[in-house]
PDB file of N, CA and C in Angstrom:
ATOM      1  N   MET D   1       0.828  -1.189   0.000  1.00  0.00           N
ATOM      2  CA  MET D   1       0.000   0.000   0.000  1.00  0.00           C
ATOM      3  C   MET D   1       0.869   1.248   0.000  1.00  0.00           C
ATOM      4  N   SER D   2       0.511   2.186  -0.847  1.00  0.00           N
ATOM      5  CA  SER D   2       1.279   3.425  -0.891  1.00  0.00           C
ATOM      6  C   SER D   2       0.723   4.423   0.114  1.00  0.00           C
ATOM      7  N   THR D   3       1.592   5.293   0.542  1.00  0.00           N
ATOM      8  CA  THR D   3       1.198   6.321   1.492  1.00  0.00           C
ATOM      9  C   THR D   3       0.695   7.544   0.732  1.00  0.00           C
ATOM     10  N   VAL D   4      -0.395   8.098   1.194  1.00  0.00           N
ATOM     11  CA  VAL D   4      -0.962   9.302   0.580  1.00  0.00           C
ATOM     12  C   VAL D   4      -0.423  10.506   1.332  1.00  0.00           C
ATOM     13  N   ARG D   5       0.200  11.432   0.580  1.00  0.00           N
ATOM     14  CA  ARG D   5       0.738  12.632   1.223  1.00  0.00           C
ATOM     15  C   ARG D   5      -0.296  13.742   1.178  1.00  0.00           C
ATOM     16  N   LYS D   6      -0.457  14.360   2.300  1.00  0.00           N
ATOM     17  CA  LYS D   6      -1.395  15.479   2.382  1.00  0.00           C
ATOM     18  C   LYS D   6      -0.661  16.762   1.995  1.00  0.00           C
ATOM     19  N   PRO D   7      -1.249  17.548   1.081  1.00  0.00           N
ATOM     20  CA  PRO D   7      -0.597  18.810   0.690  1.00  0.00           C
ATOM     21  C   PRO D   7      -0.461  19.743   1.886  1.00  0.00           C
ATOM     22  N   SER D   8       0.541  20.590   1.839  1.00  0.00           N
ATOM     23  CA  SER D   8       0.744  21.565   2.918  1.00  0.00           C
ATOM     24  C   SER D   8      -0.409  22.566   2.924  1.00  0.00           C
ATOM     25  N   PRO D   9      -0.644  23.190   4.079  1.00  0.00           N
ATOM     26  CA  PRO D   9      -1.707  24.206   4.144  1.00  0.00           C
ATOM     27  C   PRO D   9      -1.508  25.327   3.123  1.00  0.00           C
ATOM     28  N   ALA D  10      -0.258  25.707   2.867  1.00  0.00           N
ATOM     29  CA  ALA D  10       0.006  26.771   1.885  1.00  0.00           C
ATOM     30  C   ALA D  10      -0.391  26.320   0.484  1.00  0.00           C
ATOM     31  N   LYS D  11      -0.081  25.073   0.143  1.00  0.00           N
ATOM     32  CA  LYS D  11      -0.457  24.557  -1.176  1.00  0.00           C
ATOM     33  C   LYS D  11      -1.968  24.437  -1.306  1.00  0.00           C
ATOM     34  N   LEU D  12      -2.622  23.996  -0.227  1.00  0.00           N
ATOM     35  CA  LEU D  12      -4.085  23.915  -0.252  1.00  0.00           C
ATOM     36  C   LEU D  12      -4.700  25.295  -0.437  1.00  0.00           C
ATOM     37  N   ALA D  13      -4.182  26.268   0.304  1.00  0.00           N
ATOM     38  CA  ALA D  13      -4.714  27.627   0.201  1.00  0.00           C
ATOM     39  C   ALA D  13      -4.552  28.155  -1.217  1.00  0.00           C
ATOM     40  N   ALA D  14      -3.385  27.925  -1.815  1.00  0.00           N
ATOM     41  CA  ALA D  14      -3.154  28.391  -3.192  1.00  0.00           C
ATOM     42  C   ALA D  14      -4.088  27.689  -4.166  1.00  0.00           C
ATOM     43  N   ARG D  15      -4.270  26.389  -3.979  1.00  0.00           N
ATOM     44  CA  ARG D  15      -5.144  25.613  -4.860  1.00  0.00           C
ATOM     45  C   ARG D  15      -6.574  26.134  -4.801  1.00  0.00           C
ATOM     46  N   TYR D  16      -7.069  26.385  -3.594  1.00  0.00           N
ATOM     47  CA  TYR D  16      -8.450  26.835  -3.461  1.00  0.00           C
ATOM     48  C   TYR D  16      -8.623  28.295  -3.843  1.00  0.00           C
ATOM     49  N   ARG D  17      -7.558  29.089  -3.739  1.00  0.00           N
ATOM     50  CA  ARG D  17      -7.629  30.452  -4.281  1.00  0.00           C
ATOM     51  C   ARG D  17      -7.785  30.395  -5.791  1.00  0.00           C
ATOM     52  N   ARG D  18      -7.052  29.478  -6.446  1.00  0.00           N
ATOM     53  CA  ARG D  18      -7.192  29.314  -7.895  1.00  0.00           C
ATOM     54  C   ARG D  18      -8.599  28.853  -8.252  1.00  0.00           C
ATOM     55  N   LEU D  19      -9.147  27.935  -7.464  1.00  0.00           N
ATOM     56  CA  LEU D  19     -10.519  27.476  -7.692  1.00  0.00           C
ATOM     57  C   LEU D  19     -11.492  28.643  -7.562  1.00  0.00           C
ATOM     58  N   ASP D  20     -11.288  29.456  -6.541  1.00  0.00           N
ATOM     59  CA  ASP D  20     -12.153  30.610  -6.328  1.00  0.00           C
ATOM     60  C   ASP D  20     -12.026  31.595  -7.489  1.00  0.00           C
ATOM     61  N   GLN D  21     -10.821  31.806  -7.990  1.00  0.00           N
ATOM     62  CA  GLN D  21     -10.621  32.705  -9.128  1.00  0.00           C
ATOM     63  C   GLN D  21     -11.315  32.169 -10.378  1.00  0.00           C
ATOM     64  N   ALA D  22     -11.212  30.866 -10.590  1.00  0.00           N
ATOM     65  CA  ALA D  22     -11.885  30.252 -11.746  1.00  0.00           C
ATOM     66  C   ALA D  22     -13.394  30.387 -11.604  1.00  0.00           C
ATOM     67  N   MET D  23     -13.890  30.175 -10.399  1.00  0.00           N
ATOM     68  CA  MET D  23     -15.328  30.287 -10.166  1.00  0.00           C
ATOM     69  C   MET D  23     -15.790  31.728 -10.375  1.00  0.00           C
ATOM     70  N   TYR D  24     -14.974  32.687  -9.979  1.00  0.00           N
ATOM     71  CA  TYR D  24     -15.321  34.087 -10.187  1.00  0.00           C
ATOM     72  C   TYR D  24     -15.431  34.389 -11.684  1.00  0.00           C
ATOM     73  N   ALA D  25     -14.512  33.813 -12.480  1.00  0.00           N
ATOM     74  CA  ALA D  25     -14.555  34.008 -13.929  1.00  0.00           C
ATOM     75  C   ALA D  25     -15.849  33.434 -14.506  1.00  0.00           C
ATOM     76  N   VAL D  26     -16.240  32.254 -14.046  1.00  0.00           N
ATOM     77  CA  VAL D  26     -17.501  31.647 -14.504  1.00  0.00           C
ATOM     78  C   VAL D  26     -18.671  32.538 -14.089  1.00  0.00           C
ATOM     79  N   PHE D  27     -18.638  33.020 -12.858  1.00  0.00           N
ATOM     80  CA  PHE D  27     -19.686  33.894 -12.347  1.00  0.00           C
ATOM     81  C   PHE D  27     -19.807  35.146 -13.227  1.00  0.00           C
ATOM     82  N   SER D  28     -18.679  35.722 -13.593  1.00  0.00           N
ATOM     83  CA  SER D  28     -18.694  36.915 -14.460  1.00  0.00           C
ATOM     84  C   SER D  28     -19.291  36.599 -15.825  1.00  0.00           C
ATOM     85  N   ASP D  29     -18.936  35.433 -16.372  1.00  0.00           N
ATOM     86  CA  ASP D  29     -19.507  35.026 -17.660  1.00  0.00           C
ATOM     87  C   ASP D  29     -21.016  34.856 -17.568  1.00  0.00           C
ATOM     88  N   VAL D  30     -21.485  34.282 -16.474  1.00  0.00           N
ATOM     89  CA  VAL D  30     -22.930  34.091 -16.287  1.00  0.00           C
ATOM     90  C   VAL D  30     -23.624  35.440 -16.147  1.00  0.00           C
ATOM     91  N   LEU D  31     -23.000  36.381 -15.443  1.00  0.00           N
ATOM     92  CA  LEU D  31     -23.584  37.722 -15.338  1.00  0.00           C
ATOM     93  C   LEU D  31     -23.728  38.354 -16.722  1.00  0.00           C
ATOM     94  N   ASP D  32     -22.685  38.219 -17.533  1.00  0.00           N
ATOM     95  CA  ASP D  32     -22.758  38.758 -18.904  1.00  0.00           C
ATOM     96  C   ASP D  32     -23.879  38.086 -19.691  1.00  0.00           C
ATOM     97  N   HIS D  33     -23.995  36.766 -19.558  1.00  0.00           N
ATOM     98  CA  HIS D  33     -25.047  36.016 -20.251  1.00  0.00           C
ATOM     99  C   HIS D  33     -26.436  36.512 -19.814  1.00  0.00           C
ATOM    100  N   CYS D  34     -26.623  36.673 -18.517  1.00  0.00           N
ATOM    101  CA  CYS D  34     -27.918  37.140 -18.005  1.00  0.00           C
ATOM    102  C   CYS D  34     -28.247  38.533 -18.538  1.00  0.00           C
ATOM    103  N   GLU D  35     -27.244  39.377 -18.617  1.00  0.00           N
ATOM    104  CA  GLU D  35     -27.457  40.726 -19.140  1.00  0.00           C
ATOM    105  C   GLU D  35     -27.893  40.671 -20.599  1.00  0.00           C
ATOM    106  N   GLU D  36     -27.257  39.813 -21.386  1.00  0.00           N
ATOM    107  CA  GLU D  36     -27.642  39.668 -22.792  1.00  0.00           C
ATOM    108  C   GLU D  36     -29.077  39.164 -22.917  1.00  0.00           C
ATOM    109  N   ILE D  37     -29.439  38.185 -22.108  1.00  0.00           N
ATOM    110  CA  ILE D  37     -30.798  37.626 -22.147  1.00  0.00           C
ATOM    111  C   ILE D  37     -31.814  38.684 -21.722  1.00  0.00           C
ATOM    112  N   ARG D  38     -31.460  39.502 -20.709  1.00  0.00           N
ATOM    113  CA  ARG D  38     -32.366  40.563 -20.266  1.00  0.00           C
ATOM    114  C   ARG D  38     -32.613  41.558 -21.392  1.00  0.00           C
ATOM    115  N   VAL D  39     -31.550  41.970 -22.076  1.00  0.00           N
ATOM    116  CA  VAL D  39     -31.687  42.926 -23.178  1.00  0.00           C
ATOM    117  C   VAL D  39     -32.543  42.324 -24.292  1.00  0.00           C
ATOM    118  N   GLU D  40     -32.294  41.056 -24.615  1.00  0.00           N
ATOM    119  CA  GLU D  40     -33.101  40.385 -25.642  1.00  0.00           C
ATOM    120  C   GLU D  40     -34.581  40.333 -25.238  1.00  0.00           C
ATOM    121  N   ALA D  41     -34.830  40.048 -23.959  1.00  0.00           N
ATOM    122  CA  ALA D  41     -36.216  39.986 -23.474  1.00  0.00           C
ATOM    123  C   ALA D  41     -36.871  41.361 -23.565  1.00  0.00           C
ATOM    124  N   GLU D  42     -36.133  42.411 -23.192  1.00  0.00           N
ATOM    125  CA  GLU D  42     -36.681  43.763 -23.297  1.00  0.00           C
ATOM    126  C   GLU D  42     -37.046  44.090 -24.743  1.00  0.00           C
ATOM    127  N   GLN D  43     -36.162  43.723 -25.654  1.00  0.00           N
ATOM    128  CA  GLN D  43     -36.427  44.004 -27.070  1.00  0.00           C
ATOM    129  C   GLN D  43     -37.615  43.185 -27.575  1.00  0.00           C
ATOM    130  N   ARG D  44     -37.665  41.926 -27.190  1.00  0.00           N
ATOM    131  CA  ARG D  44     -38.752  41.041 -27.635  1.00  0.00           C
ATOM    132  C   ARG D  44     -40.099  41.506 -27.077  1.00  0.00           C
ATOM    133  N   LEU D  45     -40.090  41.945 -25.813  1.00  0.00           N
ATOM    134  CA  LEU D  45     -41.332  42.364 -25.162  1.00  0.00           C
ATOM    135  C   LEU D  45     -41.671  43.835 -25.436  1.00  0.00           C
ATOM    136  N   GLY D  46     -40.698  44.586 -25.908  1.00  0.00           N
ATOM    137  CA  GLY D  46     -40.931  46.001 -26.189  1.00  0.00           C
ATOM    138  C   GLY D  46     -41.093  46.837 -24.939  1.00  0.00           C
ATOM    139  N   THR D  47     -40.435  46.424 -23.857  1.00  0.00           N
ATOM    140  CA  THR D  47     -40.532  47.168 -22.605  1.00  0.00           C
ATOM    141  C   THR D  47     -39.260  46.973 -21.784  1.00  0.00           C
ATOM    142  N   THR D  48     -38.990  47.960 -20.932  1.00  0.00           N
ATOM    143  CA  THR D  48     -37.894  47.821 -19.978  1.00  0.00           C
ATOM    144  C   THR D  48     -38.436  47.685 -18.560  1.00  0.00           C
ATOM    145  N   ASP D  49     -39.760  47.555 -18.448  1.00  0.00           N
ATOM    146  CA  ASP D  49     -40.387  47.383 -17.140  1.00  0.00           C
ATOM    147  C   ASP D  49     -39.900  46.076 -16.514  1.00  0.00           C
ATOM    148  N   GLU D  50     -39.221  46.204 -15.390  1.00  0.00           N
ATOM    149  CA  GLU D  50     -38.628  45.038 -14.721  1.00  0.00           C
ATOM    150  C   GLU D  50     -39.657  43.958 -14.400  1.00  0.00           C
ATOM    151  N   ASN D  51     -40.853  44.357 -14.014  1.00  0.00           N
ATOM    152  CA  ASN D  51     -41.893  43.380 -13.677  1.00  0.00           C
ATOM    153  C   ASN D  51     -42.319  42.541 -14.878  1.00  0.00           C
ATOM    154  N   ASP D  52     -42.299  43.140 -16.058  1.00  0.00           N
ATOM    155  CA  ASP D  52     -42.643  42.394 -17.273  1.00  0.00           C
ATOM    156  C   ASP D  52     -41.490  41.511 -17.720  1.00  0.00           C
ATOM    157  N   VAL D  53     -40.291  42.057 -17.662  1.00  0.00           N
ATOM    158  CA  VAL D  53     -39.119  41.333 -18.148  1.00  0.00           C
ATOM    159  C   VAL D  53     -38.805  40.128 -17.269  1.00  0.00           C
ATOM    160  N   ILE D  54     -38.986  40.271 -15.981  1.00  0.00           N
ATOM    161  CA  ILE D  54     -38.647  39.174 -15.064  1.00  0.00           C
ATOM    162  C   ILE D  54     -39.558  37.962 -15.268  1.00  0.00           C
ATOM    163  N   ASP D  55     -40.731  38.178 -15.844  1.00  0.00           N
ATOM    164  CA  ASP D  55     -41.650  37.071 -16.124  1.00  0.00           C
ATOM    165  C   ASP D  55     -41.334  36.346 -17.429  1.00  0.00           C
ATOM    166  N   ASP D  56     -40.376  36.871 -18.212  1.00  0.00           N
ATOM    167  CA  ASP D  56     -39.988  36.229 -19.465  1.00  0.00           C
ATOM    168  C   ASP D  56     -39.340  34.873 -19.164  1.00  0.00           C
ATOM    169  N   ALA D  57     -39.771  33.836 -19.881  1.00  0.00           N
ATOM    170  CA  ALA D  57     -39.288  32.470 -19.610  1.00  0.00           C
ATOM    171  C   ALA D  57     -37.777  32.346 -19.793  1.00  0.00           C
ATOM    172  N   GLU D  58     -37.238  32.910 -20.861  1.00  0.00           N
ATOM    173  CA  GLU D  58     -35.798  32.806 -21.121  1.00  0.00           C
ATOM    174  C   GLU D  58     -34.990  33.544 -20.059  1.00  0.00           C
ATOM    175  N   TYR D  59     -35.467  34.714 -19.677  1.00  0.00           N
ATOM    176  CA  TYR D  59     -34.785  35.472 -18.635  1.00  0.00           C
ATOM    177  C   TYR D  59     -34.875  34.731 -17.302  1.00  0.00           C
ATOM    178  N   GLY D  60     -35.996  34.088 -17.047  1.00  0.00           N
ATOM    179  CA  GLY D  60     -36.147  33.283 -15.834  1.00  0.00           C
ATOM    180  C   GLY D  60     -35.137  32.150 -15.782  1.00  0.00           C
ATOM    181  N   LYS D  61     -34.912  31.498 -16.930  1.00  0.00           N
ATOM    182  CA  LYS D  61     -33.904  30.425 -16.983  1.00  0.00           C
ATOM    183  C   LYS D  61     -32.512  30.986 -16.715  1.00  0.00           C
ATOM    184  N   ALA D  62     -32.226  32.160 -17.280  1.00  0.00           N
ATOM    185  CA  ALA D  62     -30.926  32.794 -17.055  1.00  0.00           C
ATOM    186  C   ALA D  62     -30.745  33.132 -15.576  1.00  0.00           C
ATOM    187  N   LEU D  63     -31.794  33.614 -14.937  1.00  0.00           N
ATOM    188  CA  LEU D  63     -31.709  33.932 -13.508  1.00  0.00           C
ATOM    189  C   LEU D  63     -31.538  32.675 -12.663  1.00  0.00           C
ATOM    190  N   ASP D  64     -32.169  31.574 -13.061  1.00  0.00           N
ATOM    191  CA  ASP D  64     -31.965  30.297 -12.361  1.00  0.00           C
ATOM    192  C   ASP D  64     -30.500  29.877 -12.447  1.00  0.00           C
ATOM    193  N   LEU D  65     -29.916  30.004 -13.641  1.00  0.00           N
ATOM    194  CA  LEU D  65     -28.500  29.685 -13.820  1.00  0.00           C
ATOM    195  C   LEU D  65     -27.646  30.589 -12.944  1.00  0.00           C
ATOM    196  N   PHE D  66     -27.953  31.880 -12.935  1.00  0.00           N
ATOM    197  CA  PHE D  66     -27.229  32.825 -12.089  1.00  0.00           C
ATOM    198  C   PHE D  66     -27.268  32.377 -10.630  1.00  0.00           C
ATOM    199  N   ASN D  67     -28.460  32.022 -10.153  1.00  0.00           N
ATOM    200  CA  ASN D  67     -28.598  31.606  -8.754  1.00  0.00           C
ATOM    201  C   ASN D  67     -27.781  30.351  -8.441  1.00  0.00           C
ATOM    202  N   GLU D  68     -27.752  29.402  -9.358  1.00  0.00           N
ATOM    203  CA  GLU D  68     -26.976  28.185  -9.154  1.00  0.00           C
ATOM    204  C   GLU D  68     -25.483  28.485  -9.087  1.00  0.00           C
ATOM    205  N   VAL D  69     -25.004  29.299 -10.016  1.00  0.00           N
ATOM    206  CA  VAL D  69     -23.584  29.636 -10.038  1.00  0.00           C
ATOM    207  C   VAL D  69     -23.217  30.479  -8.818  1.00  0.00           C
ATOM    208  N   PHE D  70     -24.076  31.406  -8.435  1.00  0.00           N
ATOM    209  CA  PHE D  70     -23.824  32.218  -7.244  1.00  0.00           C
ATOM    210  C   PHE D  70     -23.736  31.326  -6.007  1.00  0.00           C
ATOM    211  N   ASP D  71     -24.606  30.328  -5.917  1.00  0.00           N
ATOM    212  CA  ASP D  71     -24.593  29.401  -4.785  1.00  0.00           C
ATOM    213  C   ASP D  71     -23.273  28.619  -4.745  1.00  0.00           C
ATOM    214  N   ILE D  72     -22.822  28.144  -5.889  1.00  0.00           N
ATOM    215  CA  ILE D  72     -21.555  27.402  -5.942  1.00  0.00           C
ATOM    216  C   ILE D  72     -20.401  28.312  -5.528  1.00  0.00           C
ATOM    217  N   LYS D  73     -20.383  29.529  -6.047  1.00  0.00           N
ATOM    218  CA  LYS D  73     -19.331  30.494  -5.712  1.00  0.00           C
ATOM    219  C   LYS D  73     -19.313  30.751  -4.206  1.00  0.00           C
ATOM    220  N   THR D  74     -20.470  30.938  -3.622  1.00  0.00           N
ATOM    221  CA  THR D  74     -20.564  31.184  -2.188  1.00  0.00           C
ATOM    222  C   THR D  74     -20.083  29.976  -1.395  1.00  0.00           C
ATOM    223  N   ARG D  75     -20.443  28.786  -1.830  1.00  0.00           N
ATOM    224  CA  ARG D  75     -20.010  27.572  -1.138  1.00  0.00           C
ATOM    225  C   ARG D  75     -18.493  27.416  -1.183  1.00  0.00           C
ATOM    226  N   ILE D  76     -17.893  27.737  -2.322  1.00  0.00           N
ATOM    227  CA  ILE D  76     -16.429  27.652  -2.425  1.00  0.00           C
ATOM    228  C   ILE D  76     -15.778  28.639  -1.464  1.00  0.00           C
ATOM    229  N   GLN D  77     -16.285  29.853  -1.418  1.00  0.00           N
ATOM    230  CA  GLN D  77     -15.727  30.847  -0.504  1.00  0.00           C
ATOM    231  C   GLN D  77     -15.891  30.410   0.951  1.00  0.00           C
ATOM    232  N   THR D  78     -17.056  29.867   1.290  1.00  0.00           N
ATOM    233  CA  THR D  78     -17.298  29.385   2.648  1.00  0.00           C
ATOM    234  C   THR D  78     -16.371  28.219   2.976  1.00  0.00           C
ATOM    235  N   PHE D  79     -16.204  27.317   2.009  1.00  0.00           N
ATOM    236  CA  PHE D  79     -15.313  26.177   2.186  1.00  0.00           C
ATOM    237  C   PHE D  79     -13.892  26.653   2.478  1.00  0.00           C
ATOM    238  N   ARG D  80     -13.409  27.594   1.698  1.00  0.00           N
ATOM    239  CA  ARG D  80     -12.051  28.124   1.926  1.00  0.00           C
ATOM    240  C   ARG D  80     -11.938  28.708   3.314  1.00  0.00           C
ATOM    241  N   THR D  81     -12.926  29.473   3.720  1.00  0.00           N
ATOM    242  CA  THR D  81     -12.856  30.154   5.006  1.00  0.00           C
ATOM    243  C   THR D  81     -12.941  29.157   6.169  1.00  0.00           C
ATOM    244  N   THR D  82     -13.863  28.216   6.106  1.00  0.00           N
ATOM    245  CA  THR D  82     -14.061  27.319   7.245  1.00  0.00           C
ATOM    246  C   THR D  82     -13.090  26.149   7.262  1.00  0.00           C
ATOM    247  N   TRP D  83     -12.730  25.623   6.094  1.00  0.00           N
ATOM    248  CA  TRP D  83     -11.899  24.424   6.080  1.00  0.00           C
ATOM    249  C   TRP D  83     -10.412  24.740   6.176  1.00  0.00           C
ATOM    250  N   ILE D  84      -9.971  25.765   5.455  1.00  0.00           N
ATOM    251  CA  ILE D  84      -8.539  26.056   5.482  1.00  0.00           C
ATOM    252  C   ILE D  84      -8.239  27.426   6.081  1.00  0.00           C
ATOM    253  N   GLY D  85      -9.255  28.101   6.582  1.00  0.00           N
ATOM    254  CA  GLY D  85      -9.042  29.388   7.233  1.00  0.00           C
ATOM    255  C   GLY D  85      -8.498  30.452   6.312  1.00  0.00           C
ATOM    256  N   ASP D  86      -8.841  30.357   5.052  1.00  0.00           N
ATOM    257  CA  ASP D  86      -8.336  31.272   4.044  1.00  0.00           C
ATOM    258  C   ASP D  86      -9.420  32.287   3.717  1.00  0.00           C
ATOM    259  N   ASN D  87      -9.040  33.518   3.591  1.00  0.00           N
ATOM    260  CA  ASN D  87     -10.004  34.557   3.221  1.00  0.00           C
ATOM    261  C   ASN D  87      -9.708  34.998   1.839  1.00  0.00           C
TER     262      ASN D  87
END
């Protein structure tokens, strides 16, 4: 049986900072996507009224995606803070 080496706390912190940076990039891409879908919905509906646009099915799907990605991003940040004490 081989021995499994545990990475040093510094290596773990660096690894999870990279994960957090990658997740932030995905989050930014999703924000851009949601903005594009919102603009398309406004044009399709002929209104910028938030109450009308938010009921658009495509925009609703984009917001669901946003919420999922935001949740993952938050979980990664919480994981870093609680598990490795990294801010």
